[in-house]
Amino acid sequence: MSSPAAARFDRGHTDDLMTFLAASPSQYHAVANAAERLEKAGFRQLAETDAWDASTGGKFVLRGGAIIAWYVPEGAAAHTPFRIIGAHTDSPNLRVKPLPDTGSQGWRQIAVEIYGGTLLNTWLDRDLGLAGRLTLLDGTDRLVNVDRPLMRVPQLAVHLDRSVNTDGLKLDKQRHMQPIWGLGEVHEGDLIAFLEDEEGLDRGSVAGWDLMVHSIEPPAYLGRDRELLAGPRMDNLLSVHAAVAALVAASTSGTLTHIPVLAAFDHEENGSQSDTGADGPLLGNVLERSVFSRGGSYEDRARAFAGAICLSSDTGHAVHPNYAERHDPTHHPRANGGPILKVNVNQRYATDGSGRAVFVAACERAGVPWQTFVSNNSMPCGTTIGPITAARHGIQTVDIGVAILSMHSARELCGADDPYLLANVMLAFLEN
């Protein structure tokens, strides 16, 4: 890779991704970590309840598990178009219920609800921690991360299920997925009291919570030549991390003709319909306020949106060596083959021919190889925030990402080079 953009990120980016994944066991931690990186690069947080001014430079807004960040270059007009990278911060997992303390047969357990389309079996027999957000009686939030062996979802022994290796594992989401975290009698309020003690809070100070289980096994290079990366929540924190790095790098380029934007949403895994999801008003409100705070009119807003382009970045499926027949026979994305362009004519992805040209041009500027993903016609196709962004805001959108295996597992797998290849393409997209 010989271009200036491509030289910005190398294997060190993947090392940093591993740090980011380990430090982000929930979407709330992910946006806090993204915000910290942006602040170190000179970006400043804006409150949605404050009036915004016409100043240039980097800015960001936080709301729950979502973050919108943008950089206004010197001399930007009110109608300057946006270059947006979209992603999501949430991952399929096990979420703690409102009445969490449960148990049976002398075992103390935690009541959990299944979030998103998680691969249930991948949560079995793992050492699990607990993380998320506590909301206190005064309305403030506190991030919590118990990153040590705290609970476990035990699988039934083969001696008690002789058919498991012939007929397949059958898991009931309600009966079989409640983690164990101790022995003895169940007492209402024990889990939250435990977390209050962990955080040095007074008993009874926690009024609400958004908590989730996570595997405590750290990300790791894998393979004889360490050419693979195994880790949690790569769908889709891999894209969030790359987009933050690209936005920070773009803010220093000095040649921007567009306003680069990062939009990382929550709740993609269950439909994006929330105040922090891609189907909510957050992105549109932020972009409009950016235009109007710089003295723009509705006409300027319309021009800025009409000239905008969004790369919707999410993980996709690498060809699986044990199930190659599940993939389209002529489209086999491979690990370390570069980012993938995701295409579906039924608008499960938003890519069209002109969007393909945008992506290819960015790859060529970055000196990065790329691949195409299309689903097998006999298999249902997943979707992303791409079609939602395109339809809600009238913005041309292109769906891209990194090819991985074990999507929606507690631990996923990708090529170790692909994260920095993706970041280089994002940077080339934002800079031109």
PDB file of N, CA and C in Angstrom, residues 104 107-110 128 150-154 177-183:
ATOM      1  N   SER A 104     -32.486 -22.232  41.765  1.00  0.00           N
ATOM      2  CA  SER A 104     -33.220 -23.490  41.925  1.00  0.00           C
ATOM      3  C   SER A 104     -32.277 -24.559  42.453  1.00  0.00           C
ATOM      4  N   TRP A 107     -28.907 -23.674  43.914  1.00  0.00           N
ATOM      5  CA  TRP A 107     -28.024 -22.834  43.102  1.00  0.00           C
ATOM      6  C   TRP A 107     -28.598 -21.413  43.036  1.00  0.00           C
ATOM      7  N   ARG A 108     -27.742 -20.420  43.186  1.00  0.00           N
ATOM      8  CA  ARG A 108     -28.144 -19.028  42.987  1.00  0.00           C
ATOM      9  C   ARG A 108     -27.840 -18.649  41.538  1.00  0.00           C
ATOM     10  N   GLN A 109     -28.828 -18.056  40.881  1.00  0.00           N
ATOM     11  CA  GLN A 109     -28.706 -17.735  39.460  1.00  0.00           C
ATOM     12  C   GLN A 109     -29.111 -16.288  39.201  1.00  0.00           C
ATOM     13  N   ILE A 110     -28.800 -15.840  37.973  1.00  0.00           N
ATOM     14  CA  ILE A 110     -29.178 -14.505  37.520  1.00  0.00           C
ATOM     15  C   ILE A 110     -30.163 -14.658  36.371  1.00  0.00           C
ATOM     16  N   LEU A 128     -17.786 -15.927  32.899  1.00  0.00           N
ATOM     17  CA  LEU A 128     -18.496 -14.728  32.473  1.00  0.00           C
ATOM     18  C   LEU A 128     -18.387 -13.624  33.512  1.00  0.00           C
ATOM     19  N   LEU A 150     -17.410 -14.494  37.337  1.00  0.00           N
ATOM     20  CA  LEU A 150     -18.502 -14.232  38.263  1.00  0.00           C
ATOM     21  C   LEU A 150     -19.637 -15.212  38.076  1.00  0.00           C
ATOM     22  N   MET A 151     -19.862 -15.664  36.855  1.00  0.00           N
ATOM     23  CA  MET A 151     -20.992 -16.552  36.584  1.00  0.00           C
ATOM     24  C   MET A 151     -20.682 -17.479  35.419  1.00  0.00           C
ATOM     25  N   ARG A 152     -21.572 -18.421  35.204  1.00  0.00           N
ATOM     26  CA  ARG A 152     -21.352 -19.454  34.181  1.00  0.00           C
ATOM     27  C   ARG A 152     -22.695 -20.075  33.820  1.00  0.00           C
ATOM     28  N   VAL A 153     -22.885 -20.376  32.547  1.00  0.00           N
ATOM     29  CA  VAL A 153     -24.070 -21.108  32.088  1.00  0.00           C
ATOM     30  C   VAL A 153     -23.619 -22.539  31.818  1.00  0.00           C
ATOM     31  N   PRO A 154     -23.920 -23.470  32.712  1.00  0.00           N
ATOM     32  CA  PRO A 154     -23.397 -24.837  32.568  1.00  0.00           C
ATOM     33  C   PRO A 154     -24.219 -25.673  31.598  1.00  0.00           C
ATOM     34  N   MET A 177     -30.665 -20.958  29.911  1.00  0.00           N
ATOM     35  CA  MET A 177     -29.645 -19.929  29.717  1.00  0.00           C
ATOM     36  C   MET A 177     -29.425 -19.036  30.939  1.00  0.00           C
ATOM     37  N   GLN A 178     -29.974 -19.419  32.096  1.00  0.00           N
ATOM     38  CA  GLN A 178     -29.801 -18.591  33.290  1.00  0.00           C
ATOM     39  C   GLN A 178     -28.464 -18.929  33.967  1.00  0.00           C
ATOM     40  N   PRO A 179     -27.538 -17.970  34.065  1.00  0.00           N
ATOM     41  CA  PRO A 179     -26.215 -18.265  34.628  1.00  0.00           C
ATOM     42  C   PRO A 179     -26.271 -18.558  36.132  1.00  0.00           C
ATOM     43  N   ILE A 180     -25.359 -19.397  36.569  1.00  0.00           N
ATOM     44  CA  ILE A 180     -25.129 -19.668  37.991  1.00  0.00           C
ATOM     45  C   ILE A 180     -24.093 -18.671  38.516  1.00  0.00           C
ATOM     46  N   TRP A 181     -24.317 -18.158  39.733  1.00  0.00           N
ATOM     47  CA  TRP A 181     -23.280 -17.301  40.322  1.00  0.00           C
ATOM     48  C   TRP A 181     -23.053 -17.590  41.807  1.00  0.00           C
ATOM     49  N   GLY A 182     -23.561 -18.744  42.288  1.00  0.00           N
ATOM     50  CA  GLY A 182     -23.277 -19.096  43.671  1.00  0.00           C
ATOM     51  C   GLY A 182     -24.192 -20.191  44.185  1.00  0.00           C
ATOM     52  N   LEU A 183     -24.071 -20.441  45.473  1.00  0.00           N
ATOM     53  CA  LEU A 183     -24.855 -21.450  46.164  1.00  0.00           C
ATOM     54  C   LEU A 183     -25.640 -20.799  47.294  1.00  0.00           C
TER      55      LEU A 183
END
